Each structure stands twice: as C-alpha cells, then as structure tokens.
mmCIF file of C-alpha atoms in Angstrom:
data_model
loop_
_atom_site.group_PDB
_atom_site.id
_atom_site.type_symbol
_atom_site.label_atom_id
_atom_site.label_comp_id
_atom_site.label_asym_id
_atom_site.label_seq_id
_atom_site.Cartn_x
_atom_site.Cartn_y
_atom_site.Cartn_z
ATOM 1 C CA UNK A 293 -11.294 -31.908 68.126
ATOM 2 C CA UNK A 294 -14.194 -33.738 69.087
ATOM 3 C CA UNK A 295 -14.082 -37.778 68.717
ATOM 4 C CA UNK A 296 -9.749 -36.919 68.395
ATOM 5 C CA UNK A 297 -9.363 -35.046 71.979
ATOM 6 C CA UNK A 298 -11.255 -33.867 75.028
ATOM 7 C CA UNK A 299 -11.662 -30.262 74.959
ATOM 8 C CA UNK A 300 -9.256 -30.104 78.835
ATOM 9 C CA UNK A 301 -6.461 -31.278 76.756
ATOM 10 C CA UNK A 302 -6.377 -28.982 73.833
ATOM 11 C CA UNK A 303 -3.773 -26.426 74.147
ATOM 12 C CA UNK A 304 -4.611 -23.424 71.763
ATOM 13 C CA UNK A 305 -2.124 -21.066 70.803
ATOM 14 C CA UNK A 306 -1.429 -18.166 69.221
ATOM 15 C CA UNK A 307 0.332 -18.863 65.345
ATOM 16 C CA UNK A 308 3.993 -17.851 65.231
ATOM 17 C CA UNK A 309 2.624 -16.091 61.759
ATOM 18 C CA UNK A 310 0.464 -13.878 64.230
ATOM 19 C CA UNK A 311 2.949 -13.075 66.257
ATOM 20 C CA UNK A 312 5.033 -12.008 63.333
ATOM 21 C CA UNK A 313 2.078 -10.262 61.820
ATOM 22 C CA UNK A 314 2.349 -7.966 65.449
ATOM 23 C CA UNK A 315 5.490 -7.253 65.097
ATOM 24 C CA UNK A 316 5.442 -5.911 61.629
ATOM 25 C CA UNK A 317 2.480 -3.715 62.849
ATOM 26 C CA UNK A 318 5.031 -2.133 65.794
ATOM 27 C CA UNK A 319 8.106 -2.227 63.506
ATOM 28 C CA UNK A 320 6.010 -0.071 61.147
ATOM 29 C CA UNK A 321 5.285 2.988 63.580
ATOM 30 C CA UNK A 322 9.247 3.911 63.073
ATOM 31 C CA UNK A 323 9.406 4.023 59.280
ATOM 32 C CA UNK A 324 6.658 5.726 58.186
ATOM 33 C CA UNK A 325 6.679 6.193 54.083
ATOM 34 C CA UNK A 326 8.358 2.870 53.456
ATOM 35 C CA UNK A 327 6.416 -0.568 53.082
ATOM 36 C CA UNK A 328 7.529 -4.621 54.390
ATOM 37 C CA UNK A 329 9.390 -6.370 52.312
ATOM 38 C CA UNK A 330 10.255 -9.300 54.591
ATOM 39 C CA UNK A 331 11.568 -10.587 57.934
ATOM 40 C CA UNK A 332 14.950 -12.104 59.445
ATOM 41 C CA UNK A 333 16.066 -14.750 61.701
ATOM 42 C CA UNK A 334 12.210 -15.012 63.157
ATOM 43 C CA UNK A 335 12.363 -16.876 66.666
ATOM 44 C CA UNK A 336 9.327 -18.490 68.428
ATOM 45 C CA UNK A 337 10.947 -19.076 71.798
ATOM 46 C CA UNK A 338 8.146 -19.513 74.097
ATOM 47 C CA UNK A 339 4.306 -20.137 72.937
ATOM 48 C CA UNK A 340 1.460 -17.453 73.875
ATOM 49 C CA UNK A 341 -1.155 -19.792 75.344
ATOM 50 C CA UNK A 342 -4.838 -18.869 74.844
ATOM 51 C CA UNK A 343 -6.556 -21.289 77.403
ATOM 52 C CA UNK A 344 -8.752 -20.762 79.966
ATOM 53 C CA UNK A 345 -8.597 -17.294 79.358
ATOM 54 C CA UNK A 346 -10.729 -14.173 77.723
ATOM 55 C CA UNK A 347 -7.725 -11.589 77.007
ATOM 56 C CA UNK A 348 -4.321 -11.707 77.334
ATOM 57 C CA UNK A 349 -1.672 -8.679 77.764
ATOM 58 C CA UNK A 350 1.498 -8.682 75.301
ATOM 59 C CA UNK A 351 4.032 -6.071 75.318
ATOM 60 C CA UNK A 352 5.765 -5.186 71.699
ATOM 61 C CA UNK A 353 9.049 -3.868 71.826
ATOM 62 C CA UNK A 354 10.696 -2.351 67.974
ATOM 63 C CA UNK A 355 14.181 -0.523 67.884
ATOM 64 C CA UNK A 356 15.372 0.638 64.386
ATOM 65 C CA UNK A 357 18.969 -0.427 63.230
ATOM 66 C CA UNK A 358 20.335 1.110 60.331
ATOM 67 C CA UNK A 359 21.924 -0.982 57.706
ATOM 68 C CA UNK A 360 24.860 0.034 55.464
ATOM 69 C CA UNK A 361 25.915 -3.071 54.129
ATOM 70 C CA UNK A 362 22.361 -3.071 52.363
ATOM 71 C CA UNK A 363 21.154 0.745 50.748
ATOM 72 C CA UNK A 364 17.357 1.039 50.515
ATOM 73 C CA UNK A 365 16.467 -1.537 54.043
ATOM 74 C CA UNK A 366 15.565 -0.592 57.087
ATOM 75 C CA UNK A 367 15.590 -3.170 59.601
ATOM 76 C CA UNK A 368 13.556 -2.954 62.924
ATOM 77 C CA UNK A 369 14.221 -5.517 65.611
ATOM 78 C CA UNK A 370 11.366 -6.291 67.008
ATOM 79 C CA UNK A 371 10.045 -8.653 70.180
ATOM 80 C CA UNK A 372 6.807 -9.778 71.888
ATOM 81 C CA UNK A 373 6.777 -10.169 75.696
ATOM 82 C CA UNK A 374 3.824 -12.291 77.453
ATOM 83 C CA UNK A 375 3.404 -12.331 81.149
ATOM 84 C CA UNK A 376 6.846 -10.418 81.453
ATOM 85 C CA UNK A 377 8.868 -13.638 79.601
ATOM 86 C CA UNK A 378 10.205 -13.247 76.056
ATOM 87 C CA UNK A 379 7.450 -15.207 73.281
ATOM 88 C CA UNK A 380 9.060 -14.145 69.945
ATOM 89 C CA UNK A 381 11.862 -11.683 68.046
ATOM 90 C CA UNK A 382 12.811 -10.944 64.647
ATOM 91 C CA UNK A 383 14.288 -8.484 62.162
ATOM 92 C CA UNK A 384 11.473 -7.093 60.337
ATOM 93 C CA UNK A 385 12.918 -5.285 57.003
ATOM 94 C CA UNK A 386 10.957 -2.299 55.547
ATOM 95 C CA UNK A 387 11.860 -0.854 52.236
ATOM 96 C CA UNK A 388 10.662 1.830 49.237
ATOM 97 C CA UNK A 389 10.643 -0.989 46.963
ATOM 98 C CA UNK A 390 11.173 -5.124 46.807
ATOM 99 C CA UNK A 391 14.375 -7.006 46.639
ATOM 100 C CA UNK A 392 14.463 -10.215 45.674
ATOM 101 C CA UNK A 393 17.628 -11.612 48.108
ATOM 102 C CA UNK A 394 16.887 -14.777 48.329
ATOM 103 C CA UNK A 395 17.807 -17.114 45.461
ATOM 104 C CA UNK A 396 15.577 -19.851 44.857
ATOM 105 C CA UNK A 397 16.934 -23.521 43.424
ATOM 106 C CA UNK A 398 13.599 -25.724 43.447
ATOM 107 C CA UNK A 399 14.761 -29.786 42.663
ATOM 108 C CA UNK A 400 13.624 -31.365 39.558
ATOM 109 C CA UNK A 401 10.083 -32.777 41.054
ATOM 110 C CA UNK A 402 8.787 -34.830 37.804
ATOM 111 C CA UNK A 403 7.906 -38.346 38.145
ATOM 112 C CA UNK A 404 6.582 -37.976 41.912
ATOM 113 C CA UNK A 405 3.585 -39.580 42.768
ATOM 114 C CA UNK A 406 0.177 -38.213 44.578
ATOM 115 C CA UNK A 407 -0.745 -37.531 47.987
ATOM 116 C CA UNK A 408 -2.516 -40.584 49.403
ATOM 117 C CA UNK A 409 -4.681 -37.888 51.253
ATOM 118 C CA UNK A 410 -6.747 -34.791 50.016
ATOM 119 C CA UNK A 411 -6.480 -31.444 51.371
ATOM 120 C CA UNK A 412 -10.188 -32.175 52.534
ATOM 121 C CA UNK A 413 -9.463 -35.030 54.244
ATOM 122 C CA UNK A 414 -6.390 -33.473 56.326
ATOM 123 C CA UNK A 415 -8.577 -31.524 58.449
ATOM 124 C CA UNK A 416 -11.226 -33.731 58.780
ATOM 125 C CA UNK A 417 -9.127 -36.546 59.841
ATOM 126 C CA UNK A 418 -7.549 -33.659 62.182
ATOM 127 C CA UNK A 419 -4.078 -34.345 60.893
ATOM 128 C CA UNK A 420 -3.852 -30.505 61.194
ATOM 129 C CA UNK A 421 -5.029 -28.759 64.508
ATOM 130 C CA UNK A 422 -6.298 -25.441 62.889
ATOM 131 C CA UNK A 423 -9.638 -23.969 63.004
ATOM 132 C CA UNK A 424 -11.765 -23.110 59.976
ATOM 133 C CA UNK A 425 -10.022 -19.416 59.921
ATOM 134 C CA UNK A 426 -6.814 -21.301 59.212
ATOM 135 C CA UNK A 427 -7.484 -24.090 57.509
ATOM 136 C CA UNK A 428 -5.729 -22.673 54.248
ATOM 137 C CA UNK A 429 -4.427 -25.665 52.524
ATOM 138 C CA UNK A 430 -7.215 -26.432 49.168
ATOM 139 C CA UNK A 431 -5.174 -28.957 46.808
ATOM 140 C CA UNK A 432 -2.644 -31.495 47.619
ATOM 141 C CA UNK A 433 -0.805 -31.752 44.228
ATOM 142 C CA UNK A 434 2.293 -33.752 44.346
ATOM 143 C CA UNK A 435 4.409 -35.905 46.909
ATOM 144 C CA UNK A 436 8.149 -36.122 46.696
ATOM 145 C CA UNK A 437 11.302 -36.683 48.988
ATOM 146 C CA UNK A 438 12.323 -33.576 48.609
ATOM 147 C CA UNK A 439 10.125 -31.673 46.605
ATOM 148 C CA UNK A 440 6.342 -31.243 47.461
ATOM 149 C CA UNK A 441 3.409 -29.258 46.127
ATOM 150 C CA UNK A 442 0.108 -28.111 46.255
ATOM 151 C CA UNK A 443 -2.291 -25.193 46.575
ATOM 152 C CA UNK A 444 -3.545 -22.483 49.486
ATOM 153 C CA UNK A 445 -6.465 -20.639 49.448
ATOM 154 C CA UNK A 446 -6.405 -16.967 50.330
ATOM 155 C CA UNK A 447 -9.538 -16.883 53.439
ATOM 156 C CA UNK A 448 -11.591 -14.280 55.181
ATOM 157 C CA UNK A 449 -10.225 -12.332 57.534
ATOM 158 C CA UNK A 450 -13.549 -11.557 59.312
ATOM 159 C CA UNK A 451 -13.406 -14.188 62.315
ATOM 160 C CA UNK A 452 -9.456 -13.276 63.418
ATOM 161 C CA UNK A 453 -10.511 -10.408 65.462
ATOM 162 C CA UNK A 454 -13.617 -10.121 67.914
ATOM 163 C CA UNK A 455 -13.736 -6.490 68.564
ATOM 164 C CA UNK A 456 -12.502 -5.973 64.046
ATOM 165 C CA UNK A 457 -14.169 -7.745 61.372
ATOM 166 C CA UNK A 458 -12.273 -5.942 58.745
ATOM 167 C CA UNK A 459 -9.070 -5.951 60.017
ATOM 168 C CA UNK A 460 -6.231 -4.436 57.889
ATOM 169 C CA UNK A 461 -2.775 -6.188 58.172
ATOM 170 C CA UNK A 462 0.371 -6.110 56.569
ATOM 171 C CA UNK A 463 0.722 -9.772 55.943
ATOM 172 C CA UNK A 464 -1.663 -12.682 55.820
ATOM 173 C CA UNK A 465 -0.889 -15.187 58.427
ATOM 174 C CA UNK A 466 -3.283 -17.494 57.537
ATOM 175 C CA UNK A 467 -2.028 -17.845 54.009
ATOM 176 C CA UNK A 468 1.723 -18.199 55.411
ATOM 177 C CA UNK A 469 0.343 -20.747 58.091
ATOM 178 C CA UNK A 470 -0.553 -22.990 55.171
ATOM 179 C CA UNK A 471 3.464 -23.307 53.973
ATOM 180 C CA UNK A 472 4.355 -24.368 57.352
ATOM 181 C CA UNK A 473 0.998 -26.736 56.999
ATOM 182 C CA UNK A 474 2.502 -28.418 54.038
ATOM 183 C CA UNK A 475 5.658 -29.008 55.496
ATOM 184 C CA UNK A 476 4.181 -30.090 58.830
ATOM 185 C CA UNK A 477 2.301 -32.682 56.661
ATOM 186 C CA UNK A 478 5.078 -33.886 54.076
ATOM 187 C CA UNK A 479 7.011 -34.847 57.912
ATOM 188 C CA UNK A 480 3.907 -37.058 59.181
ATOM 189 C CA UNK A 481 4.237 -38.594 55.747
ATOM 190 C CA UNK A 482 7.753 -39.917 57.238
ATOM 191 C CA UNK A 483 6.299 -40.329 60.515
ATOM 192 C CA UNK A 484 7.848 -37.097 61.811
ATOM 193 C CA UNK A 485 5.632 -34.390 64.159
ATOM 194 C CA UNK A 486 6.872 -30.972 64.094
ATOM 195 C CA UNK A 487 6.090 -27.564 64.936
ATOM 196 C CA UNK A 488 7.750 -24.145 63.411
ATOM 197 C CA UNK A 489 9.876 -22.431 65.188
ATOM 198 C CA UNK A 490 12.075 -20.163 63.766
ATOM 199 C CA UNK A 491 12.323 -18.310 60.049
ATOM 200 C CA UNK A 492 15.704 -17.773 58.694
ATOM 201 C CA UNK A 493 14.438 -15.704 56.191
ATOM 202 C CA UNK A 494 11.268 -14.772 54.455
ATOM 203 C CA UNK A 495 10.799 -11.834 51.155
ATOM 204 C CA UNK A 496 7.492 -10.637 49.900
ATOM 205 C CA UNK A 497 7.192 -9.349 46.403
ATOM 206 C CA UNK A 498 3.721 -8.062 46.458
ATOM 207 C CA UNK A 499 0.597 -7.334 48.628
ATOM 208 C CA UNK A 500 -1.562 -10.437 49.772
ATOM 209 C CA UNK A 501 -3.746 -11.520 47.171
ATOM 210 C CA UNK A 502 -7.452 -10.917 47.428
ATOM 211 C CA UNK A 503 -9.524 -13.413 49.137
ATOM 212 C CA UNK A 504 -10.618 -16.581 47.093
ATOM 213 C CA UNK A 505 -7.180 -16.793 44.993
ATOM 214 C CA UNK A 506 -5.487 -19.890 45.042
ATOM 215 C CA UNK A 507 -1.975 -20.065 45.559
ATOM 216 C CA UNK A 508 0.742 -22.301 44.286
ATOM 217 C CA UNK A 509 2.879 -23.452 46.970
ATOM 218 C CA UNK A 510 5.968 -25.302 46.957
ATOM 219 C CA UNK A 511 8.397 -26.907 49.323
ATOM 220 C CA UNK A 512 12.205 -28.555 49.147
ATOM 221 C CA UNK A 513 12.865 -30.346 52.498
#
C-alpha cells in the first residue's frame, strides 16, 4: 500500500473464501460421485497470517455426517488447524444435484442514487486491501440503505498458486471475495469498518463462470 502504509505494518492474510475453498477440497475426498452445492454455518475464528514467512503448515480435518432430515445432502464438517490452534470450520454440503434452500426476498431498490466512487477508484484509493488477484469488484451500480448493487468480474486464476498456474478448484474465491467487498464498502459508506467472519449459509447453482464474465451482484444489509 505504498503512499497508504509502510510495508512493516501490513498484515496479509489468507481470505476466509480460501480457507473455505480448502475445506471443500478435503470434504470432497469422502463423497466421491457427488458434487458442492454449498456450505453451512462457515466460522473464521482465528486469521492464518502470511507475514514474514515463505510456507506455512495447515492441517484439514473432514468427518462425514449423514443427514435424514434432508434426502439427497451429504454434509462434511470440516476444519483448518494452523500452528496447532483452530483457524476456520464449516459444514460443507455435497449433493447429486442443486437445491435451491435458501429463499431470496431482495427490497424494492428503485429510486436509489449512485455510488459517489467507481469500482476503479476503490482500489486505487486503497479503500479495499486486496491485491490485483482479488481485486474482483468492475462496476459500482447503485447505492441504497438497504439494497446495493453492482458488478464482479470473474479473474485469472494463474497468480493464486506458486508451485500451480492452472489450478482447478471447486469454487472461486476471488469471485465470492468480491460480495463480501461490496458489503465491506456499502459499511465505510456509513462510516463502519468490517471484516467477514462467519457464513450462515451459502448455495451454488452452477459451476463458476469462465473467466472475463461479469457478474451481477446484489446485497440487502
């Protein structure tokens, strides 16, 4: 963050949609044949720091849990462990085909006005922290108390891992970094400084989209 920070007091960390991203990976070694649908009660309890050092040793933990009250899900619980201390759980949910549980009631959002910054300007003003790999957010449409909106842009994959240019992953946590961006920005709006740490739930209805789309996104606060 040059001209913002001096590099001794930058704190990089790993993204809680990483983390998640790992534990889908583990959770998926128990049910082969069936694909992710989504993930439960996601909890970021400790951060996995990435300073002052070249690799770092986390332990992944999955245990699968059958679920009667819901035919056709598999959960796993799943955990990541850093330096023997607990980082992050969840319920990661596996399935032969997608459910749509979650029931979606966006407010009326007509008649609010624009964003009196562009998605350009929020990184280069650093009102976001990330990097270029995760800088996702590419149109700030509308601003609203509670309804917000703008676009994400599906990016490369190709600078995530060193030692994998081409890495394949279940989920894309750059793309879902850019929700929590939005939100993170609609609360500096109001003066508010937050950072995500816990999912009650999440659903996916398809495979990530191709790299270049541009994604609708949409938040109620």
């Amino acid at each position: 963050a040059p001209g913002v920070k001096a590099t001794e007091e930058c704190l990089p960390v790993l993204p809680m949609t990483v983390s998640m991203e790992f534990m889908a990976e583990a959770a998926a070694l128990l049910v082969p044949g069936l694909g992710l649908i989504g993930f439960e009660e996601v909890r970021a309890t400790r951060w996995i720091a990435l300073e002052n050092v070249s690799s770092i040793e986390l332990e992944i933990t999955a245990k699968a849990a059958p679920d009667s009250a819901r035919p056709g899900v598999q959960p796993v619980q799943a955990a990541i462990f850093c330096q023997g201390k607990l980082s992050a759980s969840a319920t990661v949910l596996f399935g032969s085909s997608y459910r749509e549980d979650v029931q979606f009631a966006i407010a009326d959002h007509r008649g609010d006005g624009p964003w009196p910054v562009t998605a350009e300007e929020v990184y280069a003003r650093r009102r976001m922290f990330h990097g270029p790999s995760f800088q996702s957010l590419a149109a700030l449409h509308t601003l609203g108390n509670p309804v917000s909106s703008g676009e994400l842009a599906v990016l490369p994959r190709d600078r995530l891992f060193a030692s994998n240019p081409q890495p394949v992953l279940l989920t894309d946590p750059c793309l879902l970094d850019g929700v929590g961006q939005l939100f993170g920005l609609w609360c500096q709006m109001y003066d508010l400084y937050v950072l995500p740490s816990q999912v009650k739930k999440l659903e996916f209805y398809r495979s990530a989209p191709p790299v270049g789309t541009r994604v609708p996104v949409r938040i109620e606060v």
